[in-house]
CSV table of C-alpha atoms in Angstrom, one decimal:
chain,number,residue,atom,x,y,z
A,192,MET,CA,15.4,22.5,-24.1
A,193,ALA,CA,17.9,23.5,-21.3
A,194,SER,CA,19.8,20.3,-21.7
A,195,MET,CA,20.6,21.1,-25.3
A,196,LEU,CA,22.1,24.5,-24.5
A,197,SER,CA,25.9,24.8,-24.6
A,198,PRO,CA,27.3,25.7,-21.1
A,199,ASN,CA,28.5,29.2,-20.8
A,200,LYS,CA,29.0,31.7,-18.0
A,201,ASN,CA,25.3,32.4,-17.8
A,202,THR,CA,23.6,29.0,-18.2
A,203,SER,CA,25.9,27.3,-15.8
A,204,LEU,CA,24.9,29.6,-12.9
A,205,LEU,CA,22.0,28.0,-10.9
A,206,HIS,CA,22.0,29.5,-7.4
A,207,ALA,CA,19.9,32.5,-8.2
A,208,GLY,CA,17.1,30.2,-9.3
A,209,TYR,CA,16.6,28.8,-5.8
A,210,HIS,CA,18.1,31.5,-3.5
A,211,HIS,CA,14.7,32.8,-2.3
A,212,PRO,CA,12.3,30.5,-0.4
A,213,LEU,CA,9.6,31.1,-3.0
A,214,HIS,CA,12.0,30.3,-5.8
A,215,ARG,CA,12.6,26.9,-4.2
A,216,THR,CA,8.8,26.2,-4.2
A,217,TRP,CA,8.8,26.9,-7.9
A,218,GLN,CA,11.6,24.4,-8.5
A,219,ALA,CA,10.0,21.7,-6.4
A,220,GLY,CA,7.3,20.3,-8.6
A,221,THR,CA,4.2,18.8,-7.0
A,222,PRO,CA,4.4,19.0,-3.2
A,223,ILE,CA,2.9,16.2,-1.0
A,224,ASN,CA,-0.7,16.9,0.2
A,225,LYS,CA,-3.3,15.2,2.3
A,226,ASP,CA,-5.1,13.7,-0.6
A,227,MET,CA,-2.0,11.7,-1.6
A,228,LEU,CA,-1.9,9.7,1.6
A,229,MET,CA,-3.4,6.2,2.2
A,230,PHE,CA,-3.1,4.9,5.7
A,231,PRO,CA,-2.6,1.1,6.2
A,232,ILE,CA,-4.5,-0.1,9.3
A,233,PHE,CA,-4.4,-3.5,10.9
A,234,VAL,CA,-7.7,-4.8,12.3
A,235,THR,CA,-8.1,-7.7,14.7
A,236,ASP,CA,-11.2,-9.6,15.9
A,237,ASN,CA,-10.1,-9.2,19.5
A,238,ASP,CA,-12.7,-6.5,19.6
A,239,ASP,CA,-11.7,-4.3,22.5
A,240,VAL,CA,-7.9,-4.6,22.4
A,241,GLU,CA,-5.1,-2.5,21.0
A,242,GLU,CA,-2.2,-4.8,20.3
A,243,LYS,CA,1.1,-2.8,19.9
A,244,ILE,CA,3.5,-4.2,17.2
A,245,ASP,CA,7.0,-4.4,18.6
A,246,THR,CA,8.8,-4.4,15.3
A,247,LEU,CA,6.6,-1.7,13.8
A,248,PRO,CA,7.0,1.1,16.5
A,249,GLY,CA,4.0,3.4,16.9
A,250,GLN,CA,1.7,1.0,15.0
A,251,SER,CA,-1.0,-1.4,16.5
A,252,ARG,CA,-3.5,-4.0,15.6
A,253,TRP,CA,-6.9,-2.4,16.4
A,254,GLY,CA,-9.9,-4.1,17.7
A,255,ILE,CA,-13.2,-3.4,15.9
A,256,ASN,CA,-14.6,-1.5,18.8
A,257,LEU,CA,-11.6,0.9,18.9
A,258,LEU,CA,-11.4,1.8,15.3
A,259,VAL,CA,-13.8,4.7,15.2
A,260,LYS,CA,-12.2,6.4,18.2
A,261,PHE,CA,-8.7,5.8,16.7
A,262,LEU,CA,-9.5,7.2,13.3
A,263,THR,CA,-11.8,10.1,14.3
A,264,PRO,CA,-9.0,12.6,14.9
A,265,LEU,CA,-7.1,11.5,11.8
A,266,VAL,CA,-10.2,12.1,9.6
A,267,ALA,CA,-10.7,15.5,11.3
A,268,ASN,CA,-7.1,16.2,10.4
A,269,GLY,CA,-7.7,15.5,6.7
A,270,LEU,CA,-7.3,11.7,6.3
A,271,LYS,CA,-9.0,10.7,3.0
A,272,SER,CA,-8.3,7.0,2.6
A,273,VAL,CA,-7.3,3.8,4.4
A,274,ILE,CA,-6.4,0.3,3.4
A,275,ILE,CA,-7.6,-2.4,5.7
A,276,PHE,CA,-5.5,-5.5,6.6
A,277,GLY,CA,-7.5,-8.0,8.5
A,278,VAL,CA,-5.6,-10.0,11.2
A,279,PRO,CA,-7.9,-12.8,12.4
A,280,ALA,CA,-7.2,-14.2,15.8
A,281,ASN,CA,-10.4,-16.2,16.4
A,282,ILE,CA,-11.0,-17.8,13.1
A,283,LYS,CA,-9.8,-21.2,12.1
A,284,LYS,CA,-7.3,-21.3,9.3
A,285,ASP,CA,-7.1,-24.0,6.7
A,286,ALA,CA,-5.3,-24.8,3.5
A,287,VAL,CA,-7.5,-22.7,1.2
A,288,GLY,CA,-8.3,-19.8,3.6
A,289,SER,CA,-12.0,-20.7,3.7
A,290,ALA,CA,-12.7,-18.2,6.4
A,291,ALA,CA,-11.4,-15.2,4.5
A,292,GLU,CA,-14.9,-14.1,3.2
A,293,ASP,CA,-16.7,-15.1,6.4
A,294,PRO,CA,-18.9,-12.1,7.6
A,295,ASN,CA,-17.2,-12.3,11.0
A,296,THR,CA,-13.7,-11.6,9.5
A,297,PRO,CA,-12.1,-8.4,10.8
A,298,THR,CA,-12.0,-6.9,7.3
A,299,ILE,CA,-15.7,-7.3,6.6
A,300,ARG,CA,-16.7,-6.1,10.0
A,301,ALA,CA,-14.4,-3.1,9.7
A,302,LEU,CA,-15.9,-2.2,6.4
A,303,LYS,CA,-19.4,-2.0,7.9
A,304,VAL,CA,-18.3,0.0,10.9
A,305,LEU,CA,-16.1,2.5,9.0
A,306,SER,CA,-18.5,3.1,6.1
A,307,LYS,CA,-21.2,4.1,8.6
A,308,ALA,CA,-18.9,6.2,10.8
A,309,PHE,CA,-17.0,7.9,8.0
A,310,PRO,CA,-19.1,8.0,4.8
A,311,THR,CA,-16.6,10.1,2.8
A,312,LEU,CA,-13.5,8.0,3.8
A,313,LEU,CA,-12.3,5.9,0.9
A,314,LEU,CA,-12.1,2.3,2.0
A,315,ALA,CA,-9.6,0.0,0.3
A,316,CYS,CA,-9.0,-3.6,1.3
A,317,ASP,CA,-5.9,-5.8,0.9
A,318,VAL,CA,-6.9,-9.1,-0.7
A,319,CYS,CA,-4.7,-12.1,0.0
A,320,LEU,CA,-4.9,-15.6,1.4
A,321,CYS,CA,-1.9,-15.5,3.7
A,322,PRO,CA,-3.6,-14.3,6.9
A,323,TYR,CA,-6.2,-17.1,6.5
A,324,THR,CA,-4.2,-20.1,5.3
A,325,SER,CA,-2.7,-22.6,7.7
A,326,HIS,CA,0.5,-22.6,5.7
A,327,GLY,CA,0.8,-18.8,5.4
A,328,HIS,CA,1.2,-18.6,1.7
A,329,CYS,CA,-0.6,-16.2,-0.6
A,330,GLY,CA,-2.4,-18.8,-2.6
A,331,VAL,CA,-3.6,-22.4,-2.6
A,332,LEU,CA,-0.8,-25.0,-2.7
A,333,ARG,CA,-0.5,-28.2,-4.7
A,334,GLU,CA,0.6,-31.5,-3.1
A,335,ASP,CA,4.2,-30.8,-4.0
A,336,GLY,CA,4.1,-27.4,-2.3
A,337,THR,CA,4.0,-25.2,-5.4
A,338,ILE,CA,1.3,-22.7,-6.1
A,339,ASP,CA,-2.0,-23.8,-7.7
A,340,ASN,CA,-2.6,-20.5,-9.6
A,341,ARG,CA,-6.0,-21.3,-11.0
A,342,ALA,CA,-7.4,-22.4,-7.6
A,343,SER,CA,-5.7,-19.4,-6.0
A,344,VAL,CA,-7.3,-16.9,-8.4
A,345,GLN,CA,-10.8,-18.3,-7.8
A,346,ARG,CA,-10.3,-17.9,-4.0
A,347,LEU,CA,-9.1,-14.3,-4.6
A,348,VAL,CA,-12.2,-13.6,-6.7
A,349,ASP,CA,-14.5,-15.0,-3.9
A,350,ILE,CA,-12.8,-12.8,-1.3
A,351,SER,CA,-12.8,-9.7,-3.5
A,352,MET,CA,-16.5,-10.1,-4.1
A,353,ALA,CA,-17.3,-10.5,-0.4
A,354,TYR,CA,-15.4,-7.3,0.4
A,355,ALA,CA,-17.0,-5.4,-2.4
A,356,ARG,CA,-20.5,-6.4,-1.3
A,357,ALA,CA,-19.6,-5.3,2.2
A,358,GLY,CA,-18.7,-1.8,1.0
A,359,CYS,CA,-15.1,-1.9,-0.1
A,360,GLN,CA,-14.5,0.8,-2.7
A,361,MET,CA,-11.0,-0.3,-3.8
A,362,ILE,CA,-10.1,-4.0,-4.1
A,363,SER,CA,-6.4,-4.4,-3.7
A,364,PRO,CA,-5.0,-7.9,-4.4
A,365,SER,CA,-1.5,-8.2,-3.1
A,366,ASP,CA,-1.0,-11.9,-3.8
A,367,MET,CA,0.9,-11.7,-7.2
A,368,MET,CA,-1.0,-14.6,-8.8
A,369,ASP,CA,-1.1,-14.6,-12.6
A,370,GLY,CA,-4.4,-13.4,-14.1
A,371,ARG,CA,-6.1,-12.4,-10.9
A,372,ILE,CA,-6.8,-8.8,-12.1
A,373,LYS,CA,-8.8,-9.9,-15.1
A,374,ALA,CA,-10.7,-12.5,-13.0
A,375,ILE,CA,-11.6,-10.0,-10.3
A,376,LYS,CA,-12.5,-7.3,-12.9
A,377,ASP,CA,-14.7,-9.8,-14.8
A,378,ALA,CA,-16.5,-10.7,-11.5
A,379,LEU,CA,-17.1,-7.1,-10.6
A,380,VAL,CA,-18.6,-6.5,-14.1
A,381,GLU,CA,-20.8,-9.6,-13.8
A,382,GLU,CA,-22.0,-8.4,-10.3
A,383,GLY,CA,-22.8,-5.0,-11.8
A,384,ILE,CA,-20.6,-3.1,-9.4
A,385,ALA,CA,-17.5,-2.5,-11.5
A,386,HIS,CA,-18.6,1.2,-11.9
A,387,LYS,CA,-18.2,1.9,-8.2
A,388,THR,CA,-15.5,-0.6,-7.1
A,389,SER,CA,-12.0,0.2,-8.3
A,390,LEU,CA,-9.2,-2.3,-8.6
A,391,MET,CA,-5.7,-1.4,-7.4
A,392,ALA,CA,-3.1,-3.9,-8.6
A,393,TYR,CA,0.0,-4.6,-6.6
A,394,SER,CA,1.6,-4.9,-10.0
A,395,ALA,CA,5.3,-4.6,-9.3
A,396,LYS,CA,5.6,-6.3,-5.9
A,397,PHE,CA,9.0,-7.6,-5.2
A,398,ALA,CA,10.2,-10.5,-2.9
A,399,SER,CA,11.8,-8.0,-0.6
A,400,GLY,CA,13.6,-8.2,2.7
A,401,PHE,CA,11.7,-5.1,3.9
A,402,TYR,CA,8.5,-6.9,4.8
A,403,GLY,CA,9.5,-8.4,8.2
A,404,PRO,CA,7.6,-6.1,10.5
A,405,PHE,CA,4.5,-6.4,8.4
A,406,ARG,CA,4.5,-10.2,8.6
A,407,ASP,CA,4.8,-9.8,12.4
A,408,ALA,CA,1.8,-7.4,12.3
A,409,CYS,CA,-0.3,-9.8,10.2
A,410,HIS,CA,1.0,-13.1,11.6
A,411,SER,CA,1.5,-14.1,7.9
A,412,THR,CA,5.0,-15.5,7.7
A,413,PRO,CA,5.0,-18.7,5.6
A,414,GLY,CA,5.2,-21.9,7.6
A,415,SER,CA,7.7,-23.2,5.1
A,416,GLY,CA,9.5,-22.0,2.1
A,417,ASP,CA,9.2,-18.4,0.8
A,418,ARG,CA,7.3,-16.3,-1.7
A,419,LYS,CA,10.1,-16.0,-4.3
A,420,CYS,CA,8.2,-18.0,-6.9
A,421,TYR,CA,5.3,-15.5,-7.1
A,422,GLN,CA,6.7,-12.2,-5.9
A,423,LEU,CA,9.2,-10.6,-8.3
A,424,PRO,CA,12.9,-11.1,-8.0
A,425,PRO,CA,14.5,-7.8,-6.7
A,426,GLN,CA,16.7,-7.4,-9.8
A,427,ALA,CA,13.9,-8.2,-12.3
A,428,ARG,CA,13.3,-4.8,-13.9
A,429,GLY,CA,12.0,-6.4,-17.1
A,430,LEU,CA,9.5,-8.7,-15.2
A,431,ALA,CA,8.2,-5.6,-13.3
A,432,ARG,CA,7.6,-3.8,-16.6
A,433,ARG,CA,5.8,-6.8,-18.0
A,434,ALA,CA,3.7,-7.1,-14.9
A,435,LEU,CA,2.7,-3.5,-15.1
A,436,VAL,CA,1.6,-3.9,-18.7
A,437,ARG,CA,-0.2,-7.1,-17.9
A,438,ASP,CA,-2.3,-5.5,-15.2
A,439,MET,CA,-3.1,-2.5,-17.3
A,440,ASN,CA,-4.4,-4.9,-20.0
A,441,GLU,CA,-6.4,-6.9,-17.5
A,442,GLY,CA,-8.4,-3.9,-16.3
A,443,ALA,CA,-6.5,-2.5,-13.3
A,444,ASP,CA,-7.7,1.0,-12.4
A,445,VAL,CA,-4.6,1.8,-10.3
A,446,LEU,CA,-1.1,0.4,-10.4
A,447,MET,CA,1.3,0.0,-7.5
A,448,VAL,CA,5.0,-0.4,-6.9
A,449,LYS,CA,6.1,-2.1,-3.6
A,450,PRO,CA,8.4,-1.5,-1.8
A,451,GLY,CA,9.1,2.1,-2.4
A,452,THR,CA,12.6,3.6,-1.8
A,453,PRO,CA,14.7,0.6,-3.1
A,454,TYR,CA,12.6,0.6,-6.3
A,455,LEU,CA,12.3,4.2,-7.3
A,456,ASP,CA,13.6,3.2,-10.8
A,457,ILE,CA,10.7,0.9,-11.2
A,458,LEU,CA,8.3,3.6,-10.0
A,459,ARG,CA,9.7,5.9,-12.7
A,460,ASP,CA,9.4,3.1,-15.2
A,461,ALA,CA,5.8,2.6,-14.2
A,462,ARG,CA,5.0,6.3,-14.7
A,463,GLU,CA,6.6,6.2,-18.2
A,464,ILE,CA,4.8,3.0,-19.1
A,465,ALA,CA,1.4,4.1,-17.8
A,466,PRO,CA,1.4,7.9,-18.0
A,467,ASP,CA,-2.5,8.1,-17.8
A,468,TYR,CA,-3.0,5.8,-14.8
A,469,PRO,CA,-3.1,6.6,-11.1
A,470,LEU,CA,0.1,5.3,-9.7
A,471,SER,CA,0.7,4.3,-6.0
A,472,VAL,CA,3.7,3.3,-4.1
A,473,TYR,CA,3.8,1.4,-0.8
A,474,GLN,CA,6.4,2.6,1.8
A,475,VAL,CA,6.5,-0.8,3.5
A,476,SER,CA,7.1,-1.7,7.1
A,477,GLY,CA,10.8,-2.2,6.9
A,478,GLU,CA,11.3,1.3,5.3
A,479,TYR,CA,9.1,2.8,8.0
A,480,ALA,CA,11.0,1.1,10.8
A,481,MET,CA,14.4,2.0,9.2
A,482,ILE,CA,13.6,5.7,9.2
A,483,TRP,CA,12.0,5.5,12.7
A,484,HIS,CA,15.1,3.9,14.3
A,485,ALA,CA,17.5,6.1,12.4
A,486,ALA,CA,15.7,9.2,13.7
A,487,LYS,CA,15.5,7.8,17.2
A,488,ALA,CA,19.3,7.2,17.1
A,489,GLY,CA,19.9,10.8,16.1
A,490,VAL,CA,21.0,10.1,12.6
A,491,PHE,CA,18.5,12.7,11.3
A,492,ASP,CA,15.3,14.5,12.2
A,493,LEU,CA,12.2,12.3,11.8
A,494,LYS,CA,10.2,14.9,9.9
A,495,THR,CA,13.1,15.7,7.6
A,496,GLY,CA,13.7,12.1,6.8
A,497,VAL,CA,10.1,11.1,6.2
A,498,MET,CA,9.2,14.1,4.1
A,499,GLU,CA,12.3,13.7,1.9
A,500,SER,CA,11.2,10.1,1.3
A,501,MET,CA,7.8,11.4,0.3
A,502,ASP,CA,9.3,13.9,-2.1
A,503,GLY,CA,11.3,11.1,-3.7
A,504,PHE,CA,8.1,9.1,-4.3
A,505,VAL,CA,6.3,12.0,-5.8
A,506,ARG,CA,9.2,13.1,-7.9
A,507,ALA,CA,9.5,9.5,-9.3
A,508,GLY,CA,5.9,9.7,-10.4
A,509,ALA,CA,3.6,8.5,-7.6
A,510,ASN,CA,0.1,10.0,-7.4
A,511,PHE,CA,-0.4,8.7,-3.9
A,512,ILE,CA,1.5,6.9,-1.2
A,513,LEU,CA,0.6,4.1,1.3
A,514,THR,CA,2.6,4.9,4.4
A,515,TYR,CA,2.4,4.2,8.1
A,516,TYR,CA,3.6,7.8,8.6
A,517,THR,CA,0.3,9.1,7.5
A,518,PRO,CA,-0.8,10.4,11.0
A,519,GLN,CA,2.5,12.3,11.4
A,520,ILE,CA,2.4,13.7,7.9
A,521,LEU,CA,-1.1,15.0,8.3
A,522,GLU,CA,-0.1,16.8,11.4
A,523,TRP,CA,3.1,18.2,9.8
A,524,LEU,CA,1.2,19.5,6.8
A,525,LYS,CA,-1.3,21.2,9.1
A,526,GLU,CA,1.6,22.9,11.0
A,527,ASP,CA,3.3,24.0,7.8
A,528,ASN,CA,0.1,25.7,6.6
């Protein structure tokens, strides 16, 4: 191995190995490509409205009737997958998120529209209670305000099955409840659809300060308290590793690390822990906005900053990336080719 060689006047000279542009491609490893992008989209039941999200510049909540027109040029440009986040505006919320699996929810309606319009587009769905609960938490609460994990998992199973029956091809629970992966997988097996409905686990999801714009987009900020008792502490590398192993053992088909850039060490850990699993990383709303505003202020070129962040994710071990920059990256990749 090169690292075992003793430095001398020959082995310490590196420039020749990346002097030519082609040399640099050989040194680069796997480049980002269109198959590696999953586009998060926000869908509202205000059917004919595009609602721009102030804290997430360039992103909107899309009414059901506008979805196909919005996505058609992206699919033509090589978009292969989306993850749907339902943002209900006309559904009554309650303590257990009863409306989450209602046929009139934005997610279920979007599944039916998109599966018909784009039969080859992979449709993933975020599964969580927070957009549908009156208190804004990701699970069912006990009287003392703590999470009722068992009740929460059952609700997540109910929602997951409703989405799967409506055409979701990748169930993606983001709640961070204990045991939800096994419960959902068992339900998919019992239903006889586990062979065609994959399960992407938000395995290492941290209680991050980078989620602010997303919570604005989904109207999902908790009414009281925070999510630090079920999302991972930012410094908890050991817990993240345990969560990854747990979700593998419970039947996850894909693992995720979220957020991305502040947790590249965890992403590398995940790749080493699960070398044979597809691994995703979510470049979350705060990361997106940070790059956007820095580029707008002239700190760096937008394309340069975005693509360097993509390279970091791939280098750390990600097979695919959830990013709001998907439309721009699709266009940049087309231009570069």
